[in-house]
PDB file of C-alpha atoms in Angstrom:
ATOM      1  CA  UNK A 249      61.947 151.314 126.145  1.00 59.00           C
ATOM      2  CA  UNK A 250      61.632 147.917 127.281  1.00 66.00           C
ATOM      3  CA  UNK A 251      62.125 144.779 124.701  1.00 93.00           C
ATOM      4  CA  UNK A 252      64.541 143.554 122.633  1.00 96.00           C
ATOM      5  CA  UNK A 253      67.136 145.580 120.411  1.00 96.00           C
ATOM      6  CA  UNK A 254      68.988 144.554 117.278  1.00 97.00           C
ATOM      7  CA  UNK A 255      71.279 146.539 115.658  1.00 96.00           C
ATOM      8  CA  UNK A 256      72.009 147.156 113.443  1.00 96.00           C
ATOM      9  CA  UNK A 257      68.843 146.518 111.701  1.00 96.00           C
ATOM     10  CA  UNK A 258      70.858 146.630 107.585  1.00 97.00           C
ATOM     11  CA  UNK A 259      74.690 145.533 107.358  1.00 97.00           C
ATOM     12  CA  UNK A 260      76.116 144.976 104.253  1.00 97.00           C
ATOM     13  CA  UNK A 261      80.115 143.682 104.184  1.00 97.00           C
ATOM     14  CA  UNK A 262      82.614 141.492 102.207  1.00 97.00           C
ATOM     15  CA  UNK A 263      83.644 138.360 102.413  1.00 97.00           C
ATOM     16  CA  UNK A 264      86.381 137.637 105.093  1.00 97.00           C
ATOM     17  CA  UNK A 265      85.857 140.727 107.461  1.00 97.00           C
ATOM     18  CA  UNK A 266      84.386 140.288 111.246  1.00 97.00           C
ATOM     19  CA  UNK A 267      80.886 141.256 111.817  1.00 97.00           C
ATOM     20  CA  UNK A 268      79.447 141.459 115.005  1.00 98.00           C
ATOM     21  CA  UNK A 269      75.870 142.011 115.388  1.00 98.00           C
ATOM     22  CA  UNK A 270      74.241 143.446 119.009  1.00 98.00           C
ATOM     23  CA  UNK A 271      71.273 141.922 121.227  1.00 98.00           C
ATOM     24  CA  UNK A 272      70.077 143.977 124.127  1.00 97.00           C
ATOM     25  CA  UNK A 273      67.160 142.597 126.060  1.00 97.00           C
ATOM     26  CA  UNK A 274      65.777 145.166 128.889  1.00 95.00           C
ATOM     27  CA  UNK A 275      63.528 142.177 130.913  1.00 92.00           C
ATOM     28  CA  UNK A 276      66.124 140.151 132.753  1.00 90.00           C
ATOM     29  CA  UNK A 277      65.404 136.949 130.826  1.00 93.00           C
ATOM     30  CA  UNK A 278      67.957 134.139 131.711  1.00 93.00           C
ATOM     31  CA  UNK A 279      67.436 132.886 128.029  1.00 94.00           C
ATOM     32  CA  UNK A 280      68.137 134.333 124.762  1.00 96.00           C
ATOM     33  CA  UNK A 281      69.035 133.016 121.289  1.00 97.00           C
ATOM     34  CA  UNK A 282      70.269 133.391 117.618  1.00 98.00           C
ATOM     35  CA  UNK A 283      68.633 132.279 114.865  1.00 97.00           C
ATOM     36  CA  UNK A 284      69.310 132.864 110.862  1.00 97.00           C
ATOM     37  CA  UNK A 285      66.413 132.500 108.746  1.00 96.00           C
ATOM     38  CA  UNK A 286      66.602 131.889 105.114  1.00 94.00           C
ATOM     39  CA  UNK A 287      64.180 130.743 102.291  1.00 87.00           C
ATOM     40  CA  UNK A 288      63.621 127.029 102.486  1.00 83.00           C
ATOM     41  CA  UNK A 289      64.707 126.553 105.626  1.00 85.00           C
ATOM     42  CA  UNK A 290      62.934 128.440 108.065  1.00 88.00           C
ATOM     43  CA  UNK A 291      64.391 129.454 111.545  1.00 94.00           C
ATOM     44  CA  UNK A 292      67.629 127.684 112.479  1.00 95.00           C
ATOM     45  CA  UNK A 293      69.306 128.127 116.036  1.00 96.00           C
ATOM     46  CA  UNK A 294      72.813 129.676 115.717  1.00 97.00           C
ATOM     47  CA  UNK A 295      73.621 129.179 119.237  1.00 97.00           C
ATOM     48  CA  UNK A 296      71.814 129.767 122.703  1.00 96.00           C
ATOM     49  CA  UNK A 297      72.416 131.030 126.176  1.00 95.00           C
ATOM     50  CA  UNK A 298      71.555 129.831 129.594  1.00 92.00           C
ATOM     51  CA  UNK A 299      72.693 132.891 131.667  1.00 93.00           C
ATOM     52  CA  UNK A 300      75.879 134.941 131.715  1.00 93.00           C
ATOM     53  CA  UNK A 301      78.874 133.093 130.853  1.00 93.00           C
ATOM     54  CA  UNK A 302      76.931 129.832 129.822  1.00 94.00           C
ATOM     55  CA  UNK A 303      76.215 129.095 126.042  1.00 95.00           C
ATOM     56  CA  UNK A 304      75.898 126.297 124.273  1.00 94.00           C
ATOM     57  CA  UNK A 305      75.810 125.128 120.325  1.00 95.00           C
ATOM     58  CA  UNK A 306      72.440 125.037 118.140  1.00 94.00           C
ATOM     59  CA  UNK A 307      72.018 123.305 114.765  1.00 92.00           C
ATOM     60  CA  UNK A 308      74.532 125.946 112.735  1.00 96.00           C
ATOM     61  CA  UNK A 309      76.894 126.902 114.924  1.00 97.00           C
ATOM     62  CA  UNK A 310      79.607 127.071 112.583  1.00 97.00           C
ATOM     63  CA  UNK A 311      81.391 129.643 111.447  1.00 96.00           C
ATOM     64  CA  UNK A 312      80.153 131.892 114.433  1.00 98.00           C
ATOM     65  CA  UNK A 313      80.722 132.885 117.835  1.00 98.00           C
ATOM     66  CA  UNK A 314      78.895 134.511 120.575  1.00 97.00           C
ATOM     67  CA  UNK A 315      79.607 135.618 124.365  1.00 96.00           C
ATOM     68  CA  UNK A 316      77.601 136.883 127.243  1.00 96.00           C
ATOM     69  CA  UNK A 317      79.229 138.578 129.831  1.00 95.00           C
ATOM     70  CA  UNK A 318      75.822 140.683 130.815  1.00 95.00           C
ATOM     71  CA  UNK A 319      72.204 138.961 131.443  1.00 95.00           C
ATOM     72  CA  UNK A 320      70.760 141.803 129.368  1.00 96.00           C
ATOM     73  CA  UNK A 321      73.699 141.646 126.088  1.00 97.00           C
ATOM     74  CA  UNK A 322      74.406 138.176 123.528  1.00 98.00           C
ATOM     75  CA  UNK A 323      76.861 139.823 120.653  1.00 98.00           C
ATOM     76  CA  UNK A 324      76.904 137.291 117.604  1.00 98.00           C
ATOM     77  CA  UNK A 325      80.290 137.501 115.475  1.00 98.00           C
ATOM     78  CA  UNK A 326      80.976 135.951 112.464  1.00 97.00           C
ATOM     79  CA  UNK A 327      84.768 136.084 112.786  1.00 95.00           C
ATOM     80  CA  UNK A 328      85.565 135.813 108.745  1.00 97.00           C
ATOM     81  CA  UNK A 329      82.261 136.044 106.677  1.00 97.00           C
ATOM     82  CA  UNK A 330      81.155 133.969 103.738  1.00 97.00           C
ATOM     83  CA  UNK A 331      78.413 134.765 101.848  1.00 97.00           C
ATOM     84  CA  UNK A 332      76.392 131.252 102.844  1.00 96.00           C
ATOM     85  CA  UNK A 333      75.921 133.519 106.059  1.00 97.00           C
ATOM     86  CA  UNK A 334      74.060 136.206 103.960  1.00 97.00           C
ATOM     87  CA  UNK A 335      70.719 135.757 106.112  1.00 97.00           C
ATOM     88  CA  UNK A 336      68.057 137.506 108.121  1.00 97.00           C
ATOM     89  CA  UNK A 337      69.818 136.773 111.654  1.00 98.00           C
ATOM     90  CA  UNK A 338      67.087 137.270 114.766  1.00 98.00           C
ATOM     91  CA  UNK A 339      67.819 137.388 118.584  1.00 98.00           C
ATOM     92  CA  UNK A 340      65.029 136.564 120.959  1.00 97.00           C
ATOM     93  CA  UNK A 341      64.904 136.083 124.603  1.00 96.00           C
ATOM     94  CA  UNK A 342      62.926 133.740 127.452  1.00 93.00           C
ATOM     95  CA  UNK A 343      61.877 133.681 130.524  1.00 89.00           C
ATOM     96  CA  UNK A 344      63.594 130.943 132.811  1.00 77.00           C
ATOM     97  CA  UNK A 345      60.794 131.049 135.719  1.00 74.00           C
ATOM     98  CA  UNK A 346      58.200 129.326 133.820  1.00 74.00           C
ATOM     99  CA  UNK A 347      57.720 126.652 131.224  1.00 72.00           C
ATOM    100  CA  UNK A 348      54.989 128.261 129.267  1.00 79.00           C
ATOM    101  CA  UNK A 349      56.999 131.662 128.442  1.00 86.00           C
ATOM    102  CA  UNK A 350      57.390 131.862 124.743  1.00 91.00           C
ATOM    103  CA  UNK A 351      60.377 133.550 122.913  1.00 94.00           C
ATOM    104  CA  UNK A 352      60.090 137.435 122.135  1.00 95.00           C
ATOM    105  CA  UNK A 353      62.100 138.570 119.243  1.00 96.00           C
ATOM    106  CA  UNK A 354      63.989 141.463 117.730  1.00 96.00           C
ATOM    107  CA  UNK A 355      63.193 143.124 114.558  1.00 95.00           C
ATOM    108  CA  UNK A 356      65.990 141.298 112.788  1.00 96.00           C
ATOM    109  CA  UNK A 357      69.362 142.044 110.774  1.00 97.00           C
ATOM    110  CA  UNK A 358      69.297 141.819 107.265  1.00 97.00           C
ATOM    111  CA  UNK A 359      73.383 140.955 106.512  1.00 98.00           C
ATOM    112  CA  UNK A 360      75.006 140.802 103.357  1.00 97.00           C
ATOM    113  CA  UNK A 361      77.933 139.496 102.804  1.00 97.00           C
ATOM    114  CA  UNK A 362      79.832 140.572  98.997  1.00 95.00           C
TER     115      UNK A 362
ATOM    116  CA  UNK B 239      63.635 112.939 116.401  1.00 75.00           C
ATOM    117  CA  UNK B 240      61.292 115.976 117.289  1.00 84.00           C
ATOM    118  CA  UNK B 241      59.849 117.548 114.084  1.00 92.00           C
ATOM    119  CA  UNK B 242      57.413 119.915 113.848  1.00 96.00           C
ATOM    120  CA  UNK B 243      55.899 119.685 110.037  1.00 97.00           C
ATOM    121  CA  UNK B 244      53.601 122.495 108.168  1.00 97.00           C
ATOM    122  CA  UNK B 245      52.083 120.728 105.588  1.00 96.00           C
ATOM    123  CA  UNK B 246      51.099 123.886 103.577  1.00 96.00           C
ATOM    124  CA  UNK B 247      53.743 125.763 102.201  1.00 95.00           C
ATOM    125  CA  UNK B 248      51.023 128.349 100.904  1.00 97.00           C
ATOM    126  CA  UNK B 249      47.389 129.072 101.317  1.00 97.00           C
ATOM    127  CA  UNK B 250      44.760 131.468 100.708  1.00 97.00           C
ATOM    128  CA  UNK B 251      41.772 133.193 101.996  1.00 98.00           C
ATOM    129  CA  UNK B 252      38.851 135.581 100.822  1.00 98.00           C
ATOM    130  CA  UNK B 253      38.221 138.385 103.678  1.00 97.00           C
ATOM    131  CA  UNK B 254      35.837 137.540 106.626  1.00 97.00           C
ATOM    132  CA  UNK B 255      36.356 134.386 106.031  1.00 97.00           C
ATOM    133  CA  UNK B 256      37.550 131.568 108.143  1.00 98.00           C
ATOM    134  CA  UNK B 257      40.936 129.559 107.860  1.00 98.00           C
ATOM    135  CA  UNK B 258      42.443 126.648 108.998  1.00 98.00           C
ATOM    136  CA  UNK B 259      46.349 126.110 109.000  1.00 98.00           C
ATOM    137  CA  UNK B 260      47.465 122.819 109.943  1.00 98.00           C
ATOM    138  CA  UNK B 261      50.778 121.782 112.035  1.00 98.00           C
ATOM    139  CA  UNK B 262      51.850 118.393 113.545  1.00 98.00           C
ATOM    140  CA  UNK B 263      54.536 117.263 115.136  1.00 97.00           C
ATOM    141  CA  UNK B 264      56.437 114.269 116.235  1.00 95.00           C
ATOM    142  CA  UNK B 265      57.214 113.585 120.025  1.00 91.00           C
ATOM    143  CA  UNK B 266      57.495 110.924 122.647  1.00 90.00           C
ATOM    144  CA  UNK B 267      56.724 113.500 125.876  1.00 89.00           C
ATOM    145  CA  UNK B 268      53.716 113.407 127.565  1.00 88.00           C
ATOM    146  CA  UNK B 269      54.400 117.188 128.944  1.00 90.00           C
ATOM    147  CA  UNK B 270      55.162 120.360 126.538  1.00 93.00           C
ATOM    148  CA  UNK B 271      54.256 123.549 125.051  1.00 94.00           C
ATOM    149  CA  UNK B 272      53.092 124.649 120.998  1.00 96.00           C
ATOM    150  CA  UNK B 273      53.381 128.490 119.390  1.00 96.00           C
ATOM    151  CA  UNK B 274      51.940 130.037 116.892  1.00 98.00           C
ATOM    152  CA  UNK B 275      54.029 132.718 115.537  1.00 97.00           C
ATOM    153  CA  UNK B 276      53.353 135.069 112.785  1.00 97.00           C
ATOM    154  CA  UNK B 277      55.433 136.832 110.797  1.00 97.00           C
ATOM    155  CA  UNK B 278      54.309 139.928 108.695  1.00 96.00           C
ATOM    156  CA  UNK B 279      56.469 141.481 105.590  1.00 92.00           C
ATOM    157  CA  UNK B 280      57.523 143.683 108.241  1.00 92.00           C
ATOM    158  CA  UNK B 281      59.373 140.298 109.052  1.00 92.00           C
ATOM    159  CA  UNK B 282      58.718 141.264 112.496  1.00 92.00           C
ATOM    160  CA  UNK B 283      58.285 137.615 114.414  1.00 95.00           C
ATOM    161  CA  UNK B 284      55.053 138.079 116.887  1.00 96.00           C
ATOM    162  CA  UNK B 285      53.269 135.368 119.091  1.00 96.00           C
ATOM    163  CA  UNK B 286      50.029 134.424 118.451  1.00 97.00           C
ATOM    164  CA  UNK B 287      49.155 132.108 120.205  1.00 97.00           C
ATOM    165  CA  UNK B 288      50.242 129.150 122.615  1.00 95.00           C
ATOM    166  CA  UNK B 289      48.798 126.274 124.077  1.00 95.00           C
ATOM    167  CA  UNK B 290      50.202 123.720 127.112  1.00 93.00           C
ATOM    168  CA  UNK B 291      49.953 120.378 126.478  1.00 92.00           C
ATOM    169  CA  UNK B 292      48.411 119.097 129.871  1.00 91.00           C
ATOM    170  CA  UNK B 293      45.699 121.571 129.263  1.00 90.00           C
ATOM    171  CA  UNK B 294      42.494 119.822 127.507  1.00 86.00           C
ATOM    172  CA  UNK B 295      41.124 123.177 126.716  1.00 92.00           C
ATOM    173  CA  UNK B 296      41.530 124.885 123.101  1.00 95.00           C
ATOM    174  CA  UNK B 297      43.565 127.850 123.537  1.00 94.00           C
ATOM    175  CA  UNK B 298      41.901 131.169 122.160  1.00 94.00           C
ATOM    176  CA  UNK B 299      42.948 134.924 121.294  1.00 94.00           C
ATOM    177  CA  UNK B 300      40.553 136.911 119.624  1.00 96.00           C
ATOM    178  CA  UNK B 301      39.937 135.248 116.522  1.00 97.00           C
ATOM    179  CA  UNK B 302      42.466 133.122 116.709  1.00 98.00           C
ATOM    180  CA  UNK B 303      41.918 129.810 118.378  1.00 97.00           C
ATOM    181  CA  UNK B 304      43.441 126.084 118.279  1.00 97.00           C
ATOM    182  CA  UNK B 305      42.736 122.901 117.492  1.00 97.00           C
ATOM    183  CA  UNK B 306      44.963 120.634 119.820  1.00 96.00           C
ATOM    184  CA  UNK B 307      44.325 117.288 119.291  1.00 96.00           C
ATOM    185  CA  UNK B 308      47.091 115.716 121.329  1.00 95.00           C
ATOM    186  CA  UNK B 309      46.403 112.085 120.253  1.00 94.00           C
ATOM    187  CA  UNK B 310      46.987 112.784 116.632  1.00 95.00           C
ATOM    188  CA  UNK B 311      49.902 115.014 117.529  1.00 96.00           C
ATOM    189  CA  UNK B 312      47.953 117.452 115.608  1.00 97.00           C
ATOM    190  CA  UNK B 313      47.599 121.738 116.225  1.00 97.00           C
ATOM    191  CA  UNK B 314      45.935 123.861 114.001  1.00 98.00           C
ATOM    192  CA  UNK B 315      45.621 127.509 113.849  1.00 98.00           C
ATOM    193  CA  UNK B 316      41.649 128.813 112.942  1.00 98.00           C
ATOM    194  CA  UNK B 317      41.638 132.368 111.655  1.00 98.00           C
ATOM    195  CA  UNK B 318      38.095 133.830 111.864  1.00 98.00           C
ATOM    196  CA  UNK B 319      36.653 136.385 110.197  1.00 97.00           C
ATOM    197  CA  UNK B 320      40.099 137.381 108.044  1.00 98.00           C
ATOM    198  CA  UNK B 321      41.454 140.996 107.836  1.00 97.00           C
ATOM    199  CA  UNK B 322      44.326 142.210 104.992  1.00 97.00           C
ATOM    200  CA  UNK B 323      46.543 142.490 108.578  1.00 96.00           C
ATOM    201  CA  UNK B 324      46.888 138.938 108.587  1.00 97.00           C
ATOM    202  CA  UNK B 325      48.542 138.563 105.625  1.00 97.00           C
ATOM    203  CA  UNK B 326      52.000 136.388 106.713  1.00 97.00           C
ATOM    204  CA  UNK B 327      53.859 133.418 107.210  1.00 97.00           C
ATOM    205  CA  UNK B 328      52.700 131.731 110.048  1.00 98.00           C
ATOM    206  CA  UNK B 329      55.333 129.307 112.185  1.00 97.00           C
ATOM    207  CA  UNK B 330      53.962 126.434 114.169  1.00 97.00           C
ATOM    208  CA  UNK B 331      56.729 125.820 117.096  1.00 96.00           C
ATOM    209  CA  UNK B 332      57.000 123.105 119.891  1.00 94.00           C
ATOM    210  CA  UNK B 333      59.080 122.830 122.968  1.00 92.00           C
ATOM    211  CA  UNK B 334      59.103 120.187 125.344  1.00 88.00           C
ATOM    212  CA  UNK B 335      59.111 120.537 128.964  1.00 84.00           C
ATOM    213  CA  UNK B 336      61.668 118.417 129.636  1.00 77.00           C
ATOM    214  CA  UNK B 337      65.085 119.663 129.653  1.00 72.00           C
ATOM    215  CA  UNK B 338      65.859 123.476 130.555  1.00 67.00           C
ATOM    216  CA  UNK B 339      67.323 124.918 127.820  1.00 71.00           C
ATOM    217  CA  UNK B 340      63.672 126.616 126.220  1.00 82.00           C
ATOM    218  CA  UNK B 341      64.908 126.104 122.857  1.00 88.00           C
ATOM    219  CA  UNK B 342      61.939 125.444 120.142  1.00 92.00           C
ATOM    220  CA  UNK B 343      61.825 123.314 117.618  1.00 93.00           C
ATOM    221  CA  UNK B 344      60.122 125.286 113.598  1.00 95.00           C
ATOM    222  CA  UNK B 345      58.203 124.064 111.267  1.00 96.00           C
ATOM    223  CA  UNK B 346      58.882 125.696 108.202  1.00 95.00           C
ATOM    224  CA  UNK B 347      56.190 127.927 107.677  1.00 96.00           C
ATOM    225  CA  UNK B 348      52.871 128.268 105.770  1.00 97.00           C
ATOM    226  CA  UNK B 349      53.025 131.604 103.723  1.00 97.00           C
ATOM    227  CA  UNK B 350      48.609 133.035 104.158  1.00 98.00           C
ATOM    228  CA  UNK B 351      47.182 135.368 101.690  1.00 98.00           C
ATOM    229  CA  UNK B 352      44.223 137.599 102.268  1.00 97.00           C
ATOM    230  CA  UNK B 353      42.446 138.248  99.120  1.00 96.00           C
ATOM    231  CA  UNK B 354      40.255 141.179  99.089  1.00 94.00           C
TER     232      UNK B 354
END
């Protein structure tokens, strides 16, 4: 089906293990995000990507890392989890050809981190 | 700085009947874009509306439509004739033209009841 995949959609771990969660986009957009979203604060950009192999920092970049080999793939890890990054984390993806395209989003990943 | 501020952190509405939620923002450019998302408990996160800032016209979708009052900075989101579906928080979002990197810049939400 075409969209936008999370998965998985529920991940609970503890503190200090690696946690990567998946983002598979099926229309080819150059652009695709991470964002967390917690009470209070609304949606906050993790990081973001260009294209493959370009990505750049957002407003809470830290304690995370991401990659994009593949147009269609933009794995977040969180390399040694704390549980400030229990969150709703959402991936969401652009079109580059024209200004007007909004962002289309997964379903989300509910993490929690013990 | 560009900000994007929801004044309303929660508001209410009788079914059928008509509300406004309000959004402004804070910008220098001349040239850029405003969302309305919403977001049901189902936390999915679904467009709902967008409108270009060169364009005078209001956007509309249904019963949704916009107030954009470029001026003031100002763009509301008019819900007509209310259903129980659109129960959600609703996120006003802005994103200059300028640059290329499509990221958008949240308010934080205004959380809409539908009261049967």
């Amino acid at each position: 089906d075409a969209g936008i995949t999370q998965s998985p959609r529920y991940k609970i771990t503890e503190t200090g293990r690696q946690v990567t969660l998946m983002c598979h986009q099926t229309w080819s957009h150059s652009y695709m995000f991470w964002y967390r979203q917690d009470l209070g604060h609304g949606l906050r950009l993790i990081y973001y990507s260009a294209a493959a192999d370009i990505t750049d920092k957002g407003e809470v970049p830290d304690g995370y890392v991401v990659s994009r080999s593949k147009t269609e793939n933009f794995p977040l890890t969180l390399e040694s989890a704390t549980r400030s990054q229990t969150s709703v984390y959402f991936c969401a993806s652009s079109d580059g050809t024209r200004g007007n395209q909004p962002q289309h989003f997964g379903d989300g990943t509910r993490l929690s981190i013990l | 700085a560009q900000t994007v501020t929801q004044s309303q952190p929660e508001m209410s509405v009788q079914e059928a009947e008509t509300v406004t939620l309000s959004c402004t923002y804070d910008t220098s450019e001349s040239d850029y874009y405003l969302f309305w998302y919403k977001q049901p408990p189902s936390r999915q996160m679904i467009l709902v509306i967008r409108q270009e800032a060169y364009k005078q016209q209001n956007a509309t979708e249904n019963r949704f439509s916009v107030n954009f009052q470029k001026a003031a900075k100002s763009f509301s989101l008019k819900i007509s004739d209310s259903q129980l579906g659109d129960a959600a928080m609703y996120f006003c979002a802005y994103r200059p033209n300028a640059g290329n990197n499509r990221k958008l810049i949240w308010g934080l939400g205004t959380s809409l009841a539908v009261n049967p």
